[in-house]
XYZ file of C-alpha atoms in Angstrom:
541
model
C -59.672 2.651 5.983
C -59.255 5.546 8.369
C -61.974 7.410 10.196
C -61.807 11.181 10.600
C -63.083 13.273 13.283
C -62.911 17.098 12.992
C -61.853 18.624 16.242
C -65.216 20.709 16.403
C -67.107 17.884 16.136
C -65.133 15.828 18.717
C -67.064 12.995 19.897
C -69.370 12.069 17.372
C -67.643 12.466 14.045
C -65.964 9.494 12.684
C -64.421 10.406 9.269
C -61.767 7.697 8.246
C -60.240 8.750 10.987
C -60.132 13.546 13.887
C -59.506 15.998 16.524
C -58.676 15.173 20.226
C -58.727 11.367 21.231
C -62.352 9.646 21.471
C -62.630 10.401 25.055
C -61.723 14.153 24.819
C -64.316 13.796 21.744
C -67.325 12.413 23.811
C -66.632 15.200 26.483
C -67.146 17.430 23.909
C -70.409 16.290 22.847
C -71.325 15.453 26.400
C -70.480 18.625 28.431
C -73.060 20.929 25.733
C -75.527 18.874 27.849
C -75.992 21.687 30.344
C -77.833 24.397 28.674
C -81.041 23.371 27.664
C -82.622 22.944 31.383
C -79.995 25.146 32.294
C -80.314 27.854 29.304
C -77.671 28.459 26.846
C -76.072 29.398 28.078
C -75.783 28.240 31.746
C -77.381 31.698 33.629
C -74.765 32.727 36.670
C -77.524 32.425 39.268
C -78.655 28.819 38.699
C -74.742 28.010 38.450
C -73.733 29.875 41.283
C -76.787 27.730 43.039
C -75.850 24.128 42.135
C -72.025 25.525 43.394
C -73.262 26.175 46.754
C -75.403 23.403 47.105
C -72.117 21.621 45.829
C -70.139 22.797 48.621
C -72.730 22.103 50.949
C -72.972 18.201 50.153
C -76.540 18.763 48.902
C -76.133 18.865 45.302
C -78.097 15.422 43.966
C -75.212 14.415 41.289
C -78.358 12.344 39.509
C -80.322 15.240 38.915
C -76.878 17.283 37.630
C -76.039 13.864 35.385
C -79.902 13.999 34.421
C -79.937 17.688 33.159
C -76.715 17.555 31.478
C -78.435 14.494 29.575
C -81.382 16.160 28.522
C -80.091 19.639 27.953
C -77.185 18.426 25.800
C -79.156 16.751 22.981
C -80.105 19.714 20.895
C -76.932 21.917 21.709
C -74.929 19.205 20.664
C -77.056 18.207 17.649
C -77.269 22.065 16.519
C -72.983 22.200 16.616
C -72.889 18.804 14.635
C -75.101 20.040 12.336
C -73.392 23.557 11.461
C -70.181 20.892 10.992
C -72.054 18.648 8.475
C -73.247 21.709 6.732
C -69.513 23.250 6.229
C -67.533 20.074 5.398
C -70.225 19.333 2.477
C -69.985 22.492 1.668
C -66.997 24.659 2.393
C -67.546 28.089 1.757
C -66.878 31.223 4.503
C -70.498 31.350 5.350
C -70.759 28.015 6.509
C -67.117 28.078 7.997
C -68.862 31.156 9.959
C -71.816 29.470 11.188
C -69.714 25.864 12.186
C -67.049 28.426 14.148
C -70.385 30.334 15.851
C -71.825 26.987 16.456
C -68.418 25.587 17.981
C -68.156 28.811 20.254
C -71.812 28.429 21.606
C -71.448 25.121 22.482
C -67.903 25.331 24.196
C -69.275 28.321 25.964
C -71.803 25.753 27.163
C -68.783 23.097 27.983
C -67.066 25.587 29.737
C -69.273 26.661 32.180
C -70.131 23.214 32.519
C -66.984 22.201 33.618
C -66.736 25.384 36.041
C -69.660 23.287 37.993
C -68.301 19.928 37.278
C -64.529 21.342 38.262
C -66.013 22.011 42.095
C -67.076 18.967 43.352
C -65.435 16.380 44.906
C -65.219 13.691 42.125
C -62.967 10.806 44.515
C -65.512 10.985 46.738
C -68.248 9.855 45.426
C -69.052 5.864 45.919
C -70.949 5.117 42.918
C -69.009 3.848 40.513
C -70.963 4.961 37.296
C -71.933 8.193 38.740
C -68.371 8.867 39.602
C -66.877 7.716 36.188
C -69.582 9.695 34.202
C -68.360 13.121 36.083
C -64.547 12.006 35.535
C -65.324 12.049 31.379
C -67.154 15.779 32.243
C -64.318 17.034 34.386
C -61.562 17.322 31.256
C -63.192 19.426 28.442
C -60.764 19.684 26.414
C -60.103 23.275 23.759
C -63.655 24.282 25.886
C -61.473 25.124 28.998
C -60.090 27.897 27.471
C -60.611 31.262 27.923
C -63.168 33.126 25.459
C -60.077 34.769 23.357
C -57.551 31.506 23.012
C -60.674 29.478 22.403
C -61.757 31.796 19.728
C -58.069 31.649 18.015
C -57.959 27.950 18.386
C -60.959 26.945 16.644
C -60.080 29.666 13.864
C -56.746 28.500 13.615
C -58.090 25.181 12.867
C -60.395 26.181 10.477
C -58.336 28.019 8.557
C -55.763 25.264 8.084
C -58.628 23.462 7.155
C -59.961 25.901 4.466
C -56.563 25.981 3.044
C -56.573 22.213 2.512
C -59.825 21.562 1.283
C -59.539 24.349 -1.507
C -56.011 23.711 -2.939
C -55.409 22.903 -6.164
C -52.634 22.390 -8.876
C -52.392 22.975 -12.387
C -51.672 19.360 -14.530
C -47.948 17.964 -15.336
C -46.951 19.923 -18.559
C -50.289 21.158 -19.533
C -50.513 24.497 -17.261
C -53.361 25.743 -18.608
C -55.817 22.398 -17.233
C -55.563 23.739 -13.848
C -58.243 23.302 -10.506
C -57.195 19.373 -10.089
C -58.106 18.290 -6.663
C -56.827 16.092 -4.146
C -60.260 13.992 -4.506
C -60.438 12.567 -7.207
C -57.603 13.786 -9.746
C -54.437 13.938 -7.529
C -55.221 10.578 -5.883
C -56.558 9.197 -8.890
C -52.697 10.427 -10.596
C -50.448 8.921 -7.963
C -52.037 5.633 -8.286
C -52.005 4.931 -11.853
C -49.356 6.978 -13.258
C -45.886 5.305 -13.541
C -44.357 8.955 -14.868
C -41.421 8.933 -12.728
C -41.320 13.030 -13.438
C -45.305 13.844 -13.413
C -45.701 11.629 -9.787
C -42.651 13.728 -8.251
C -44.504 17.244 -9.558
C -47.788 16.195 -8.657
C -46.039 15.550 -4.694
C -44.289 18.685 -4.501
C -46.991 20.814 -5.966
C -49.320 19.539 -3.674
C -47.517 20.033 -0.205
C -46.533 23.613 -2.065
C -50.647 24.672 -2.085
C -51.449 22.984 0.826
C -49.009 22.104 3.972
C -46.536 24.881 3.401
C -49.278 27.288 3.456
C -50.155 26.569 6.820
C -46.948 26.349 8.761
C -47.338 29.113 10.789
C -50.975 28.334 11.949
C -49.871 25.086 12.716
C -47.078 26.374 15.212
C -49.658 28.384 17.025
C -51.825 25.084 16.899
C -48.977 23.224 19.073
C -49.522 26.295 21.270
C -52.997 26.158 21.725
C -53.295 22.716 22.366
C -50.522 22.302 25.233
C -52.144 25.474 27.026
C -55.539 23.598 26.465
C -54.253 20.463 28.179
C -52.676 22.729 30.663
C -56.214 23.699 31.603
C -57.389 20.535 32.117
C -54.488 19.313 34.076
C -52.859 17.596 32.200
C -48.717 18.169 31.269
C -49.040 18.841 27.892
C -51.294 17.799 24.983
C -49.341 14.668 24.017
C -50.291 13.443 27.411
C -53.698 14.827 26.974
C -54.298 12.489 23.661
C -52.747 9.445 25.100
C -55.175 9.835 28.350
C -58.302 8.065 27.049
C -56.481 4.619 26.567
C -56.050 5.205 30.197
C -52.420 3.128 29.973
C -49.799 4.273 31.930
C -47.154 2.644 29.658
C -49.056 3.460 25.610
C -45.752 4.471 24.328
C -44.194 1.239 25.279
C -46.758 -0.986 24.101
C -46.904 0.907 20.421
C -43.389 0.330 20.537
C -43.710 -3.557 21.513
C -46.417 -3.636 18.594
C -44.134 -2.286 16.424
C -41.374 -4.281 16.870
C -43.332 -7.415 16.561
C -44.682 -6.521 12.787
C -41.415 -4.846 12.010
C -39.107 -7.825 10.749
C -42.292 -8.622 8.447
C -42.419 -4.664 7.586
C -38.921 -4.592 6.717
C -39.258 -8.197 4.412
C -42.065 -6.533 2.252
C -40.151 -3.637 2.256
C -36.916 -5.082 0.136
C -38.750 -6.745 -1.863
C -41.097 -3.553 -2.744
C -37.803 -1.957 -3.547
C -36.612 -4.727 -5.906
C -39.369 -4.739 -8.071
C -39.675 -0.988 -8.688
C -35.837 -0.639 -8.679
C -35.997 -3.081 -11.780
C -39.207 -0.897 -13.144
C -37.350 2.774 -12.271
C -33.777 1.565 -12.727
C -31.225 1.607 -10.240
C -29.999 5.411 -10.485
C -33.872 6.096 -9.232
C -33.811 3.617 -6.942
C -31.193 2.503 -4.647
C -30.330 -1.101 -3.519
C -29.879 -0.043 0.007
C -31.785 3.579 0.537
C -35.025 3.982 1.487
C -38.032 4.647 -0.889
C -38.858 7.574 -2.892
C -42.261 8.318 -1.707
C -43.716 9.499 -4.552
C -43.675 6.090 -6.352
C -45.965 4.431 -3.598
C -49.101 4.764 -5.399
C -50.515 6.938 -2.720
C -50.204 10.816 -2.225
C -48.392 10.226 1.424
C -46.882 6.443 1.199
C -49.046 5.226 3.485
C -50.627 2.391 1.554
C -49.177 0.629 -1.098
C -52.107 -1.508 -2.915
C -51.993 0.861 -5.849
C -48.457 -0.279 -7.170
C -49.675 -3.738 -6.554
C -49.613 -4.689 -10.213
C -45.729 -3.856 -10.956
C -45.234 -6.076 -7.680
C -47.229 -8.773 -7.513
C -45.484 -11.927 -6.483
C -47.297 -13.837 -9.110
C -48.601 -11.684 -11.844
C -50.615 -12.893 -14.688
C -52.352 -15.256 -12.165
C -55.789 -14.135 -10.242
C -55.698 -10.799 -8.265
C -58.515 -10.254 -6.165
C -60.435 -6.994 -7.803
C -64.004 -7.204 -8.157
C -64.089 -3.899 -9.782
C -64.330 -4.517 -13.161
C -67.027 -6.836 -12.428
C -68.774 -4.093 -10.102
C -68.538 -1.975 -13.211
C -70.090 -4.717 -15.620
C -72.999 -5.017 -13.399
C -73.693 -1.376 -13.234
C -73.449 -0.869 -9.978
C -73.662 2.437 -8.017
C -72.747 4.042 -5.294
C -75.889 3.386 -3.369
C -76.229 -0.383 -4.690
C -72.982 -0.011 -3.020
C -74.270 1.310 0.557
C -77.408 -1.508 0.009
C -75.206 -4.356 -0.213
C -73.279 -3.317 3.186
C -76.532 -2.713 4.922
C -77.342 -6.151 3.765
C -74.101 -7.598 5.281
C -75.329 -6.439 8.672
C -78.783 -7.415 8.689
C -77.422 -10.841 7.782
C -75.315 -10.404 11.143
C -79.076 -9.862 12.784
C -77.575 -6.222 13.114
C -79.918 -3.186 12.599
C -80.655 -2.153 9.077
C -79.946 1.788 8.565
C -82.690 3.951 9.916
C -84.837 6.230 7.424
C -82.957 9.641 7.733
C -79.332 7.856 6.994
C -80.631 7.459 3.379
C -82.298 10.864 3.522
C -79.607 12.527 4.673
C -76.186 11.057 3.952
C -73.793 12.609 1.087
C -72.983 9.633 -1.222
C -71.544 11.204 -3.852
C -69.288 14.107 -4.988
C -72.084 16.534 -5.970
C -69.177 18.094 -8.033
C -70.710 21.742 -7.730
C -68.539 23.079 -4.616
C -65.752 22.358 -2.577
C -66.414 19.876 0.398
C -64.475 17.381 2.606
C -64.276 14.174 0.328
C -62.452 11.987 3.714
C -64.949 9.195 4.475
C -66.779 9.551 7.691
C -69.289 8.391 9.849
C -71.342 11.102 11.584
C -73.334 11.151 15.166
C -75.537 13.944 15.626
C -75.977 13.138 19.322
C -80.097 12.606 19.014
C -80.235 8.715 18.846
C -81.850 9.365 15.382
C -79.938 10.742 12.651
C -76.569 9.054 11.944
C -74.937 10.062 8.366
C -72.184 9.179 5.941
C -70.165 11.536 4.445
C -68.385 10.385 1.161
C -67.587 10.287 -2.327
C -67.861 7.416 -3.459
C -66.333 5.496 -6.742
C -67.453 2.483 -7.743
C -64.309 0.578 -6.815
C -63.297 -2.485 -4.521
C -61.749 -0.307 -2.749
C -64.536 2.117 -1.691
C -66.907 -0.597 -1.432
C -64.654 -2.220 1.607
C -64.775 1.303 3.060
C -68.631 1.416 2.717
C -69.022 -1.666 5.066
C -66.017 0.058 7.402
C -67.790 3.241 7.591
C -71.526 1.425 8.383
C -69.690 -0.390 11.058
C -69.205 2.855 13.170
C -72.980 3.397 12.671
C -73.588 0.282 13.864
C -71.438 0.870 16.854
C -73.274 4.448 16.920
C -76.814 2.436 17.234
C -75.837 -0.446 19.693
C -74.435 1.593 22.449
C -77.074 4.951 21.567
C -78.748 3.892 24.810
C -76.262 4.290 26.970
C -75.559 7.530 29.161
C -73.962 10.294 26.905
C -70.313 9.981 28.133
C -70.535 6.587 27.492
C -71.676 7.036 24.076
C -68.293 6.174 22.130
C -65.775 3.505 21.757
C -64.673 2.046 24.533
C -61.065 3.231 23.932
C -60.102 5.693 20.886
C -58.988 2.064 19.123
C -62.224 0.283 19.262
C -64.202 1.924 16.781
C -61.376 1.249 14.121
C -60.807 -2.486 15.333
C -65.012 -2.708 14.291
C -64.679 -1.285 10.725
C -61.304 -2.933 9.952
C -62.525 -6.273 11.436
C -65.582 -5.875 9.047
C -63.229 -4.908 6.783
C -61.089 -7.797 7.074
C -64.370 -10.133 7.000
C -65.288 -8.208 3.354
C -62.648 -8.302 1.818
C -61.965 -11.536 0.853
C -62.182 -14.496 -2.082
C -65.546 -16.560 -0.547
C -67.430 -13.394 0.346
C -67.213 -11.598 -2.978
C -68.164 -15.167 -4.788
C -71.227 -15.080 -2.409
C -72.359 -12.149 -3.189
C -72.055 -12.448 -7.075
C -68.528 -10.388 -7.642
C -66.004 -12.943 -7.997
C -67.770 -16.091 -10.382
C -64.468 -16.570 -12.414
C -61.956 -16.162 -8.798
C -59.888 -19.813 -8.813
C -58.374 -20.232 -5.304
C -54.985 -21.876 -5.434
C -51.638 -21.023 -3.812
C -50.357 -18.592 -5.959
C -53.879 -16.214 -5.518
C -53.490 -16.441 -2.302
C -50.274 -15.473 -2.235
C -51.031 -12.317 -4.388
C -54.030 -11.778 -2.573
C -52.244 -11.829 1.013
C -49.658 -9.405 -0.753
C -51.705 -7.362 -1.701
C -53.368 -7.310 2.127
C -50.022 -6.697 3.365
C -49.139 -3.674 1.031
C -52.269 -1.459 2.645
C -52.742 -3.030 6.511
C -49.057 -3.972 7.305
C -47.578 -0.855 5.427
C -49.965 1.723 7.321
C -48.679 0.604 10.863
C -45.374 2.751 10.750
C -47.262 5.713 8.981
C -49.612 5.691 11.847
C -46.912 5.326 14.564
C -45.383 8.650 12.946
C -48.068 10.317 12.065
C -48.539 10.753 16.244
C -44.844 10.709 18.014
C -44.072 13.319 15.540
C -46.978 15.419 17.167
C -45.897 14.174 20.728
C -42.737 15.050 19.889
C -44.150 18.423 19.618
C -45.864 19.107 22.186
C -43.202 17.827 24.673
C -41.134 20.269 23.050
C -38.440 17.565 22.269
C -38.330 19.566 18.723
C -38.103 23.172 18.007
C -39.671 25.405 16.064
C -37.210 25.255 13.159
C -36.982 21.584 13.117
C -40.525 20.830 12.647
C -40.170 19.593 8.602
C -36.571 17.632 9.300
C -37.953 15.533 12.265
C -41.007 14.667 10.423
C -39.251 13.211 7.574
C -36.716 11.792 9.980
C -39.584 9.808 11.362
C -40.696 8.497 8.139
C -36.975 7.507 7.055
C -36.802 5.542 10.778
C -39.958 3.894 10.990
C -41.010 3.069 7.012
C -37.887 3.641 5.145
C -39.181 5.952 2.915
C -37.789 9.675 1.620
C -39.182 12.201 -0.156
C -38.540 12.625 -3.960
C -36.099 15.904 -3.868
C -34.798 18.179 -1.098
C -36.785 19.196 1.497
C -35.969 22.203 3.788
C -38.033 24.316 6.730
C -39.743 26.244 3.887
C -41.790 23.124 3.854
C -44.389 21.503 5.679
C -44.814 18.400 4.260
C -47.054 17.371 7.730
C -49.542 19.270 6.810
C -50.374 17.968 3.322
C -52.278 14.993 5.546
C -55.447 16.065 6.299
C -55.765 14.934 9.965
C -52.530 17.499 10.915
C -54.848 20.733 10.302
C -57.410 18.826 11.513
C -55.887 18.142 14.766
C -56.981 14.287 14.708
C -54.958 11.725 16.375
C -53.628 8.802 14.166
C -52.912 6.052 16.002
C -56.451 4.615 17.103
């Protein structure tokens, strides 16, 4: 499942998902370190002090690494915790107090990296010492000047606002209106097989939410090149591919690619065979790509919810404990229980006290929030969090044990220096929960654990049940891949302004075959019906 980090909370937020790549995110949380010894923020004498003493040679780069440690903790914590408070519960006052909160503490980045900017970084010998003040030297959106900075993170959060309060009204019934992404809209596009209700229920959600935000979104692409322009880099789309720190990423996503493709494009015919039989053939075409509303998923992007009108073998055994989860009555903690015992049985850590305090399990159903899964950080090697709502479902119970994973990740390397404190590239924290994932999801385990007594393993379940792997893990590869050279495409200004819509879906037609349901024009912005385009995350880890 994906991981989502908000672009406020950039280094310690992992919602399945962000914001600027994992790097840029632990700078974030990292260069806040310098106002509590310092004050908050940094007073001009002391900094205009430790930049003489840098010019000077004398400055003790320890002591500077030490303060920034210590002072960061609580002005990082504070900003995380005005971010929890607004995305499980979205409202103006807390989207005030999470935009205040973001401005303090990139005030406290900023003049941070005004220190950090002055000293001589490739000349330092120690290795650590001299890595730790490369991660501090590139701030990110905190580089900015007061105003842009200002504008960027409102621009953000107003996307943001749009997308987590739109709703529709229901397929021929326009009276039952307020349906939500979470759970009705989702909940619709995988179980419906109304060819008509699937196609409104697409276009009336990228009407209320992406196309509202179009012209946010092209100051967005603004704000983020001059951002990366301030921290010297060419442009943002260089900016978000720095942290893998591989000259040649492009090329090697392309390589990947092109290995999985030939599979990609197997499952892909034969996807369109079965529904062209269920839709008929003036629906769908023998040779042109797939109507993206009939995916089972609001943006195409994972196919296991039309798995049972293309199953290679149906009638035989699916894997789908869910039923059984049902008829045992579990809930969404017994849920959360059983992945913290997975762990411990791994001899990893169980979850500390205030993750079951403080975590949001469930939909409370009272108030608009952020439903994406996520892990949260808040920076004080004690309180780690999961935000979601969770159904009792298969499904959501492999995204439980994905989720934990990142806290797990979040506890073994807590130790460590603050700029350290992430993945070691903006991939590794997925590779953990989808590895976990992987590990879960599967025949022996849920017979171990009580969910699968009646699952018979023979060829043709494991053919269905590797199917049905394929349709979500292989199928999300070329969503992913477009879901970030459309944005680098973007910010290296390949694309203007009034092609921003028609090179998006170009993208999708080139890299998964698929098309949207009816004609789309520069009116639109489909983008932005994905939640990670407001949010400014990147895709690809």
């Amino acid at each position: 499942m994906e991981i989502l980090r908000r672009p406020v909370v950039v280094a310690v937020v992992r919602q399945g998902s962000t914001i600027f790549s994992i790097l840029t995110l632990a700078l974030f949380a990292l260069l806040s370190a310098v106002s509590a010894q310092l004050d908050i923020p940094l007073r001009d004498d002391l900094l205009q002090t430790m930049i003489r003493e840098a010019g000077s040679g004398n400055l003790d780069y320890r002591n500077v690494l030490a303060k920034l440690e210590f002072q960061g903790i609580q002005q990082c914590s504070n900003n995380v915790a005005s971010q929890w408070a607004y995305e499980t519960n979205v409202n103006e006052f807390t989207q005030s107090q999470a935009l205040e909160a973001q401005q303090l503490y990139s005030e406290f980045q900023n003049q941070a990296w005004q220190l950090i900017s002055r000293l001589n970084i490739n000349g330092i010998r120690d290795p650590t010492i001299r890595r730790r003040l490369t991660f501090l030297s590139i701030v990110g959106p905190a580089a900015l000047p007061p105003g842009q900075l200002e504008r960027y993170n409102r621009v953000i959060n107003d996307m943001l606002s749009i997308y987590n309060s739109a709703t529709i009204c229901a397929h021929n019934d326009p009276f039952r209106c307020g349906l939500r992404l979470y759970p009705d809209l989702s909940q619709i596009m995988a179980k419906s097989r109304d060819w008509d209700e699937l196609q409104y229920v697409w276009i009336e959600w990228r009407r209320r939410s992406g196309n509202q935000m179009r012209d946010l979104y092209e100051q967005l692409v603004d704000l983020n090149n001059e951002a990366a322009s301030y921290n010297n880099f060419t442009n943002a789309a260089e900016y978000w591919m720095f942290p893998y720190e591989s000259p040649d990423l492009q090329q090697e996503l392309d390589a990947a690619w092109n290995s999985v493709r030939p599979l990609y494009e197997e499952l892909h015919a034969y996807v369109r065979r079965k529904l062209r039989d269920l839709y008929g053939p003036e629906k769908v075409s023998r040779q042109a790509p797939l109507p993206s509303h009939i995916l089972g998923n609001m943006w195409g992007q994972s196919w296991t919810n039309i798995v049972d009108i293309t199953m290679p073998y149906p009638g035989k055994n699916r894997l789908d404990v869910t039923q059984e989860m049902l008829n045992q009555g579990y809930t969404p903690i017994d849920m959360f229980r059983v992945a913290e015992e997975f762990y411990v049985s791994l001899n990893l850590s169980a979850m500390p006290p205030e993750f079951w305090a403080s975590s949001l399990f469930v939909d409370p159903g009272d108030r608009d929030l952020v439903c994406q899964a996520s892990a949260w950080d808040f920076c004080n090697r004690l309180d780690y969090r999961i935000k979601m709502c969770t159904r009792v479902t298969m499904k959501d119970l492999i995204t439980v044990h994905h989720e934990m994973a990142h806290i797990q990740y979040f506890l073994r390397y807590s130790k460590l220096p603050r700029e350290f404190r992430d993945g070691a590239n903006p991939g590794f924290h997925e590779a953990v929960g989808e590895a976990v994932a992987l590990s879960v999801a599967t025949p022996r385990h849920f017979q171990a654990i009580g969910l699968a007594p009646r699952y018979s393993v023979e060829p043709s379940a494991d053919i269905n049940y590797l199917f049905a792997l394929a349709m979500d893990k292989v199928v999300l590869l070329p969503f992913s891949l477009t879901m970030d050279k459309w944005r680098w495409d973007l910010f290296n200004r390949v694309v203007n302004r009034e092609e921003y819509n028609c090179h998006w879906h170009r993208l999708r037609e080139q890299y998964s075959g698929i098309k949207p349901p009816v004609l789309r024009s520069e009116d639109d912005f489909d983008p932005g019906s994905k939640y990670h385009i407001p949010a400014n995350i990147p895709y690809i880890r």
